[in-house]
mmCIF file of C-alpha atoms in Angstrom:
data_model
loop_
_atom_site.group_PDB
_atom_site.id
_atom_site.type_symbol
_atom_site.label_atom_id
_atom_site.label_comp_id
_atom_site.label_asym_id
_atom_site.label_seq_id
_atom_site.Cartn_x
_atom_site.Cartn_y
_atom_site.Cartn_z
ATOM 1 C CA MET A 1 0.000 0.000 0.000
ATOM 2 C CA ASP A 2 3.002 2.303 -0.312
ATOM 3 C CA LEU A 3 1.454 3.590 -3.555
ATOM 4 C CA VAL A 4 -1.349 4.998 -1.395
ATOM 5 C CA PHE A 5 0.272 5.973 1.902
ATOM 6 C CA THR A 6 3.288 7.887 0.589
ATOM 7 C CA PRO A 7 1.359 10.209 -1.760
ATOM 8 C CA LEU A 8 -1.324 10.634 0.902
ATOM 9 C CA LEU A 9 1.238 11.747 3.476
ATOM 10 C CA GLU A 10 2.850 14.125 1.002
ATOM 11 C CA ALA A 11 -0.520 15.611 0.054
ATOM 12 C CA CYS A 12 -1.707 16.095 3.644
ATOM 13 C CA LYS A 13 1.643 17.097 5.192
ATOM 14 C CA PRO A 14 0.472 16.217 8.726
ATOM 15 C CA PHE A 15 2.308 17.396 11.834
ATOM 16 C CA ARG A 16 0.634 15.059 14.328
ATOM 17 C CA ILE A 17 0.013 11.502 13.134
ATOM 18 C CA LEU A 18 -1.785 8.773 15.066
ATOM 19 C CA GLU A 19 -1.501 5.068 14.286
ATOM 20 C CA ILE A 20 -4.028 2.817 16.012
ATOM 21 C CA GLY A 21 -2.727 -0.731 15.897
ATOM 22 C CA SER A 22 0.812 -1.465 14.782
ATOM 23 C CA GLY A 23 0.856 -5.136 13.813
ATOM 24 C CA GLN A 24 4.413 -6.201 13.067
ATOM 25 C CA GLY A 25 5.454 -2.592 12.546
ATOM 26 C CA GLN A 26 5.724 -2.273 8.749
ATOM 27 C CA LEU A 27 3.535 0.837 8.511
ATOM 28 C CA THR A 28 4.965 2.156 11.786
ATOM 29 C CA ARG A 29 8.457 2.184 10.267
ATOM 30 C CA GLN A 30 7.167 4.059 7.223
ATOM 31 C CA LEU A 31 5.457 6.659 9.397
ATOM 32 C CA VAL A 32 8.537 7.109 11.592
ATOM 33 C CA THR A 33 10.601 7.646 8.441
ATOM 34 C CA TYR A 34 8.155 10.307 7.295
ATOM 35 C CA CYS A 35 8.428 12.085 10.646
ATOM 36 C CA ARG A 36 12.224 11.887 10.620
ATOM 37 C CA THR A 37 12.578 13.261 7.086
ATOM 38 C CA HIS A 38 9.994 16.046 7.393
ATOM 39 C CA GLN A 39 11.177 17.753 10.562
ATOM 40 C CA SER A 40 11.621 21.504 10.764
ATOM 41 C CA PRO A 41 12.402 23.795 13.728
ATOM 42 C CA GLN A 42 9.084 25.598 13.368
ATOM 43 C CA TYR A 43 6.888 22.552 12.764
ATOM 44 C CA PRO A 44 7.966 19.346 14.529
ATOM 45 C CA VAL A 45 6.337 16.238 13.085
ATOM 46 C CA HIS A 46 5.469 13.482 15.558
ATOM 47 C CA LEU A 47 3.851 10.047 15.507
ATOM 48 C CA ASP A 48 1.818 8.469 18.307
ATOM 49 C CA VAL A 49 1.324 4.704 18.140
ATOM 50 C CA VAL A 50 -1.323 2.934 20.225
ATOM 51 C CA ASP A 51 -1.489 -0.844 20.544
ATOM 52 C CA GLN A 52 -1.987 -3.532 23.178
ATOM 53 C CA PRO A 53 -0.135 -5.830 23.143
ATOM 54 C CA TYR A 54 2.670 -5.021 20.711
ATOM 55 C CA GLN A 55 3.958 -7.798 18.451
ATOM 56 C CA TYR A 56 7.562 -6.595 18.693
ATOM 57 C CA ASP A 57 10.019 -5.328 21.312
ATOM 58 C CA VAL A 58 8.364 -1.975 21.900
ATOM 59 C CA ASP A 59 10.868 -0.951 24.585
ATOM 60 C CA TRP A 60 13.726 -1.228 22.079
ATOM 61 C CA VAL A 61 11.709 0.677 19.473
ATOM 62 C CA LYS A 62 10.939 3.418 21.996
ATOM 63 C CA ARG A 63 14.645 3.945 22.606
ATOM 64 C CA GLN A 64 15.453 4.022 18.899
ATOM 65 C CA TYR A 65 12.671 6.356 17.773
ATOM 66 C CA ALA A 66 11.918 8.486 20.846
ATOM 67 C CA ARG A 67 12.790 11.659 18.960
ATOM 68 C CA TRP A 68 10.050 11.158 16.378
ATOM 69 C CA ALA A 69 7.481 8.814 17.896
ATOM 70 C CA SER A 70 5.726 7.894 21.144
ATOM 71 C CA PHE A 71 4.418 4.395 21.826
ATOM 72 C CA HIS A 72 1.444 3.806 24.109
ATOM 73 C CA GLN A 73 0.469 0.373 25.457
ATOM 74 C CA GLN A 74 -3.222 0.972 25.933
ATOM 75 C CA ALA A 75 -6.545 0.074 24.346
ATOM 76 C CA SER A 76 -7.481 2.670 21.743
ATOM 77 C CA VAL A 77 -10.960 3.300 23.158
ATOM 78 C CA ASP A 78 -9.324 4.173 26.501
ATOM 79 C CA PHE A 79 -6.477 6.220 25.029
ATOM 80 C CA LEU A 80 -8.425 8.444 22.629
ATOM 81 C CA PRO A 81 -10.585 10.287 25.205
ATOM 82 C CA GLU A 82 -7.406 11.207 27.103
ATOM 83 C CA MET A 83 -5.492 12.707 24.168
ATOM 84 C CA ALA A 84 -4.247 16.256 24.698
ATOM 85 C CA TYR A 85 -4.416 17.201 21.022
ATOM 86 C CA ALA A 86 -6.365 16.477 17.843
ATOM 87 C CA PRO A 87 -4.289 14.635 15.218
ATOM 88 C CA ASP A 88 -4.093 15.744 11.599
ATOM 89 C CA MET A 89 -4.029 12.221 10.225
ATOM 90 C CA VAL A 90 -4.973 8.790 11.565
ATOM 91 C CA PHE A 91 -4.150 5.275 10.350
ATOM 92 C CA LEU A 92 -6.619 2.862 11.883
ATOM 93 C CA HIS A 93 -5.842 -0.869 11.717
ATOM 94 C CA GLY A 94 -6.227 -2.208 15.239
ATOM 95 C CA ASP A 95 -9.125 -4.423 16.322
ATOM 96 C CA MET A 96 -11.207 -5.349 13.287
ATOM 97 C CA ASN A 97 -14.724 -5.353 14.672
ATOM 98 C CA TRP A 98 -17.733 -3.034 14.569
ATOM 99 C CA TYR A 99 -17.695 -2.001 18.216
ATOM 100 C CA THR A 100 -14.047 -0.946 18.306
ATOM 101 C CA VAL A 101 -13.957 0.846 14.943
ATOM 102 C CA PHE A 102 -17.253 2.689 15.459
ATOM 103 C CA HIS A 103 -16.159 3.976 18.864
ATOM 104 C CA GLU A 104 -12.659 4.868 17.655
ATOM 105 C CA LEU A 105 -14.182 7.054 14.940
ATOM 106 C CA THR A 106 -16.656 8.572 17.389
ATOM 107 C CA HIS A 107 -13.845 9.400 19.842
ATOM 108 C CA LEU A 108 -11.804 10.991 17.048
ATOM 109 C CA GLN A 109 -14.704 13.211 16.077
ATOM 110 C CA THR A 110 -15.321 14.226 19.700
ATOM 111 C CA LEU A 111 -11.621 14.971 20.120
ATOM 112 C CA SER A 112 -11.590 17.152 17.015
ATOM 113 C CA ARG A 113 -14.604 19.130 18.156
ATOM 114 C CA ARG A 114 -13.036 19.638 21.583
ATOM 115 C CA TYR A 115 -10.025 21.309 19.967
ATOM 116 C CA ARG A 116 -12.083 22.997 17.235
ATOM 117 C CA ARG A 117 -10.416 21.092 14.454
ATOM 118 C CA PRO A 118 -11.837 19.195 11.498
ATOM 119 C CA MET A 119 -11.982 15.430 11.825
ATOM 120 C CA PRO A 120 -8.515 14.121 10.891
ATOM 121 C CA VAL A 121 -7.902 12.566 7.506
ATOM 122 C CA THR A 122 -8.530 8.975 8.535
ATOM 123 C CA VAL A 123 -7.353 5.818 6.786
ATOM 124 C CA VAL A 124 -9.404 2.794 7.867
ATOM 125 C CA MET A 125 -7.976 -0.558 6.813
ATOM 126 C CA HIS A 126 -9.666 -3.953 6.363
ATOM 127 C CA VAL A 127 -12.916 -2.572 4.897
ATOM 128 C CA GLY A 128 -12.862 -5.237 2.169
ATOM 129 C CA TRP A 129 -13.180 -9.001 2.462
ATOM 130 C CA PRO A 130 -13.035 -10.711 4.919
ATOM 131 C CA TYR A 131 -13.528 -8.169 7.718
ATOM 132 C CA GLY A 132 -15.558 -5.489 6.002
ATOM 133 C CA ARG A 133 -18.751 -7.344 6.958
ATOM 134 C CA ARG A 134 -17.473 -9.809 9.576
ATOM 135 C CA ASP A 135 -16.161 -9.088 13.064
ATOM 136 C CA ASN A 136 -12.792 -10.289 14.297
ATOM 137 C CA TYR A 137 -11.979 -10.326 18.009
ATOM 138 C CA LYS A 138 -8.502 -10.077 19.518
ATOM 139 C CA ALA A 139 -9.900 -9.810 23.048
ATOM 140 C CA PRO A 140 -13.610 -10.734 22.912
ATOM 141 C CA GLU A 141 -13.989 -10.323 26.667
ATOM 142 C CA LYS A 142 -13.438 -6.569 26.188
ATOM 143 C CA ILE A 143 -16.359 -6.238 23.764
ATOM 144 C CA PRO A 144 -19.725 -5.731 25.518
ATOM 145 C CA SER A 145 -21.883 -8.810 24.990
ATOM 146 C CA MET A 146 -24.633 -6.852 23.217
ATOM 147 C CA PHE A 147 -22.101 -5.900 20.503
ATOM 148 C CA ARG A 148 -20.356 -9.270 20.257
ATOM 149 C CA HIS A 149 -21.358 -11.890 17.711
ATOM 150 C CA PRO A 150 -20.941 -15.655 18.166
ATOM 151 C CA TYR A 151 -17.422 -16.549 17.049
ATOM 152 C CA LYS A 152 -15.094 -19.466 16.367
ATOM 153 C CA ARG A 153 -11.391 -20.011 15.867
ATOM 154 C CA ARG A 154 -11.858 -21.090 12.276
ATOM 155 C CA GLY A 155 -10.699 -19.984 8.831
ATOM 156 C CA ILE A 156 -12.687 -17.905 6.344
ATOM 157 C CA LYS A 157 -13.107 -19.249 2.807
ATOM 158 C CA VAL A 158 -13.569 -17.090 -0.276
ATOM 159 C CA GLY A 159 -17.151 -17.272 -1.551
ATOM 160 C CA GLN A 160 -18.456 -19.054 1.569
ATOM 161 C CA ARG A 161 -20.460 -17.419 4.368
ATOM 162 C CA ALA A 162 -19.903 -20.084 7.013
ATOM 163 C CA LEU A 163 -16.491 -20.529 8.584
ATOM 164 C CA SER A 164 -14.503 -23.556 7.512
ATOM 165 C CA ASP A 165 -15.284 -26.817 9.305
ATOM 166 C CA ASP A 166 -11.645 -27.831 8.843
ATOM 167 C CA PRO A 167 -9.243 -25.672 10.909
ATOM 168 C CA ARG A 168 -6.585 -26.307 8.269
ATOM 169 C CA GLN A 169 -8.653 -24.626 5.566
ATOM 170 C CA GLY A 170 -9.418 -20.960 4.945
ATOM 171 C CA LEU A 171 -7.708 -17.688 5.807
ATOM 172 C CA MET A 172 -7.130 -16.214 9.266
ATOM 173 C CA GLY A 173 -7.836 -19.584 10.858
ATOM 174 C CA GLU A 174 -5.799 -18.721 13.950
ATOM 175 C CA SER A 175 -8.102 -15.770 14.700
ATOM 176 C CA LEU A 176 -11.439 -15.493 16.487
ATOM 177 C CA ASN A 177 -13.879 -14.745 13.676
ATOM 178 C CA ALA A 178 -17.597 -14.035 13.806
ATOM 179 C CA ALA A 179 -19.483 -17.188 12.835
ATOM 180 C CA GLU A 180 -21.516 -15.327 10.190
ATOM 181 C CA PRO A 181 -20.879 -12.217 8.066
ATOM 182 C CA TYR A 182 -23.267 -9.334 7.376
ATOM 183 C CA GLY A 183 -26.104 -8.145 9.556
ATOM 184 C CA PRO A 184 -26.225 -5.156 11.915
ATOM 185 C CA ARG A 185 -23.074 -4.061 13.751
ATOM 186 C CA ASN A 186 -20.858 -6.577 12.026
ATOM 187 C CA GLY A 187 -17.569 -5.687 10.371
ATOM 188 C CA VAL A 188 -15.260 -2.745 9.774
ATOM 189 C CA LEU A 189 -16.991 -1.277 6.717
ATOM 190 C CA THR A 190 -20.346 -1.483 8.483
ATOM 191 C CA ALA A 191 -18.830 0.508 11.367
ATOM 192 C CA VAL A 192 -17.568 3.178 8.954
ATOM 193 C CA GLU A 193 -20.958 3.451 7.257
ATOM 194 C CA ASP A 194 -22.820 3.623 10.570
ATOM 195 C CA PHE A 195 -20.455 6.317 11.818
ATOM 196 C CA LEU A 196 -21.021 8.425 8.707
ATOM 197 C CA LYS A 197 -24.793 8.105 9.159
ATOM 198 C CA THR A 198 -24.580 9.521 12.683
ATOM 199 C CA SER A 199 -21.909 12.153 12.016
ATOM 200 C CA PRO A 200 -23.079 15.778 11.686
ATOM 201 C CA ASP A 201 -20.209 16.420 9.246
ATOM 202 C CA SER A 202 -20.606 15.592 5.564
ATOM 203 C CA MET A 203 -17.339 13.717 5.229
ATOM 204 C CA GLU A 204 -16.247 12.115 2.001
ATOM 205 C CA LEU A 205 -15.679 8.366 1.812
ATOM 206 C CA VAL A 206 -13.224 7.095 -0.802
ATOM 207 C CA ARG A 207 -12.684 3.335 -1.048
ATOM 208 C CA ILE A 208 -9.531 1.764 -2.433
ATOM 209 C CA GLU A 209 -9.631 -1.898 -3.431
ATOM 210 C CA GLY A 210 -6.846 -4.401 -2.825
ATOM 211 C CA HIS A 211 -5.022 -5.795 0.211
ATOM 212 C CA GLN A 212 -8.304 -6.227 2.123
ATOM 213 C CA GLY A 213 -9.473 -2.720 1.267
ATOM 214 C CA LEU A 214 -8.965 0.818 2.521
ATOM 215 C CA ALA A 215 -11.436 3.582 3.293
ATOM 216 C CA LEU A 216 -10.395 7.229 3.383
ATOM 217 C CA LEU A 217 -12.573 9.529 5.488
ATOM 218 C CA VAL A 218 -11.958 13.156 4.572
ATOM 219 C CA HIS A 219 -13.567 16.235 6.095
ATOM 220 C CA PRO A 220 -14.430 18.863 3.428
ATOM 221 C CA GLN A 221 -12.279 21.449 5.193
ATOM 222 C CA TRP A 222 -9.164 19.421 4.376
ATOM 223 C CA VAL A 223 -10.148 19.225 0.715
ATOM 224 C CA ASP A 224 -10.693 22.994 0.596
ATOM 225 C CA THR A 225 -7.346 23.850 2.195
ATOM 226 C CA LEU A 226 -5.147 21.152 0.626
ATOM 227 C CA PRO A 227 -5.320 21.259 -3.209
ATOM 228 C CA ALA A 228 -2.877 18.351 -3.498
ATOM 229 C CA LEU A 229 -5.218 16.198 -1.412
ATOM 230 C CA ALA A 230 -8.207 17.093 -3.597
ATOM 231 C CA THR A 231 -6.223 16.088 -6.696
ATOM 232 C CA LEU A 232 -5.105 12.819 -5.099
ATOM 233 C CA LEU A 233 -8.631 11.850 -4.037
ATOM 234 C CA GLU A 234 -9.814 12.393 -7.586
ATOM 235 C CA ALA A 235 -7.071 10.048 -8.798
ATOM 236 C CA PHE A 236 -8.133 7.395 -6.260
ATOM 237 C CA ARG A 237 -11.737 7.346 -7.465
ATOM 238 C CA LEU A 238 -12.449 4.526 -9.891
ATOM 239 C CA SER A 239 -15.102 4.112 -12.526
ATOM 240 C CA PRO A 240 -17.610 1.298 -11.857
ATOM 241 C CA VAL A 241 -15.864 -0.883 -14.450
ATOM 242 C CA MET A 242 -12.433 -0.374 -12.888
ATOM 243 C CA MET A 243 -13.877 -0.973 -9.419
ATOM 244 C CA GLN A 244 -15.280 -4.332 -10.545
ATOM 245 C CA THR A 245 -11.945 -5.199 -12.162
ATOM 246 C CA MET A 246 -10.028 -4.423 -8.975
ATOM 247 C CA GLN A 247 -12.500 -6.451 -6.919
ATOM 248 C CA ALA A 248 -12.052 -9.425 -9.260
ATOM 249 C CA LEU A 249 -8.266 -9.181 -8.979
ATOM 250 C CA GLU A 250 -8.548 -9.029 -5.191
ATOM 251 C CA ARG A 251 -10.735 -12.168 -5.169
ATOM 252 C CA ASP A 252 -8.132 -13.978 -7.271
ATOM 253 C CA ARG A 253 -5.378 -12.873 -4.877
ATOM 254 C CA LEU A 254 -7.357 -14.132 -1.897
ATOM 255 C CA ARG A 255 -8.067 -17.488 -3.557
ATOM 256 C CA LEU A 256 -4.345 -17.928 -4.173
ATOM 257 C CA ALA A 257 -3.632 -17.009 -0.548
ATOM 258 C CA GLU A 258 -6.228 -19.537 0.603
ATOM 259 C CA ALA A 259 -4.674 -22.259 -1.558
ATOM 260 C CA LEU A 260 -1.240 -21.424 -0.147
ATOM 261 C CA VAL A 261 -2.527 -21.789 3.425
ATOM 262 C CA SER A 262 -3.924 -25.220 2.565
ATOM 263 C CA MET A 263 -0.622 -26.331 1.025
ATOM 264 C CA GLN A 264 1.304 -25.086 4.057
ATOM 265 C CA HIS A 265 -0.927 -27.130 6.377
ATOM 266 C CA GLN A 266 -0.429 -30.209 4.204
ATOM 267 C CA ALA A 267 3.342 -29.719 4.249
ATOM 268 C CA ARG A 268 3.379 -29.360 8.048
ATOM 269 C CA THR A 269 1.251 -32.490 8.389
ATOM 270 C CA ARG A 270 3.657 -34.511 6.230
ATOM 271 C CA GLU A 271 6.617 -33.188 8.217
ATOM 272 C CA ALA A 272 4.947 -34.093 11.520
ATOM 273 C CA GLU A 273 4.163 -37.603 10.282
ATOM 274 C CA GLN A 274 7.766 -38.103 9.217
ATOM 275 C CA LEU A 275 9.121 -36.826 12.536
ATOM 276 C CA LEU A 276 6.865 -39.170 14.492
ATOM 277 C CA GLY A 277 7.537 -42.114 12.211
ATOM 278 C CA LEU A 278 3.900 -42.366 11.227
ATOM 279 C CA THR A 279 4.276 -42.405 7.456
ATOM 280 C CA ASN A 280 2.869 -45.556 5.843
ATOM 281 C CA THR A 281 1.604 -46.926 9.162
ATOM 282 C CA GLY A 282 -1.911 -47.332 7.905
ATOM 283 C CA TYR A 283 -3.394 -44.459 9.893
ATOM 284 C CA PRO A 284 -5.502 -42.040 7.870
ATOM 285 C CA SER A 285 -3.406 -38.943 7.178
ATOM 286 C CA ALA A 286 -6.219 -36.495 7.951
ATOM 287 C CA LEU A 287 -6.926 -38.158 11.298
ATOM 288 C CA MET A 288 -3.268 -37.979 12.304
ATOM 289 C CA ALA A 289 -3.071 -34.359 11.171
ATOM 290 C CA ASN A 290 -5.969 -33.477 13.448
ATOM 291 C CA SER A 291 -4.336 -35.138 16.430
ATOM 292 C CA ILE A 292 -1.138 -33.170 15.837
ATOM 293 C CA VAL A 293 -2.403 -29.770 14.760
ATOM 294 C CA LEU A 294 -5.474 -29.172 16.886
ATOM 295 C CA ALA A 295 -5.661 -28.133 20.495
ATOM 296 C CA PRO A 296 -8.898 -29.112 22.285
ATOM 297 C CA ASP A 297 -10.113 -25.550 22.777
ATOM 298 C CA GLU A 298 -9.778 -24.822 19.061
ATOM 299 C CA LEU A 299 -12.897 -26.887 18.438
ATOM 300 C CA ASP A 300 -15.107 -24.842 20.747
ATOM 301 C CA ILE A 301 -17.692 -22.402 19.501
ATOM 302 C CA HIS A 302 -18.264 -19.350 21.699
ATOM 303 C CA VAL A 303 -21.796 -18.011 21.832
ATOM 304 C CA THR A 304 -22.965 -14.913 23.674
#
């Protein structure tokens, strides 16, 4: 997504950037680089990163990048109300469920109004398949039960509503995924749409296909004051035909990814059988794979 993020940063020229969710740190490194290379005595550029828990050694990263970035180990919905400033730009790719995303956007709007600023230019990731219309839970116990869908630790298959019955099949099989897609308060894109319905500001929504989808939320004041941003948004808009083409390419990419996951599971199963001396013993391969790969709690369905 560097073809999107780099020109977007250059068009917006933000001074205060907020990243919600850091993953393995790929985007974080890009944002730190932007801050480091765009410093000036009059206008310091700074990044705040919020995640819990981090997937890397955040203490080491803090020491390396303290001049340009601050790292906060806190849930986003707890951190946002306490912020002492309104950011210019936000990259949102933390918890991929309706409750978290809707409330993150609501907190950002409240924060902006408190400091009499327009809502920040906000990049929301994972608005495409599979989490645009299906919740994913990193910590389901932190989601109020009335907003939490039944979920399983099972993979998601392209073109199939139900989660895979076989834990070795489908994408994101190690994650806690809502048992069914669609419906009210389900998924990242649904959260974005519901937020826009309740927002008093007439913000623009621009969707970008590929890599599970992006949504850009842009307050009209930014478009009016940043001509480069207005030009870039126009370039991002696709005709209906091009949108369908991009969606088809994304489906093909996801099918290939799904096939790769299946092959990786098969390879691990063969390796496990060889290590345990079980090859050609007469045991069904699939049965042995289940006994090796699955933990008992992975078969449970959680219903609220």
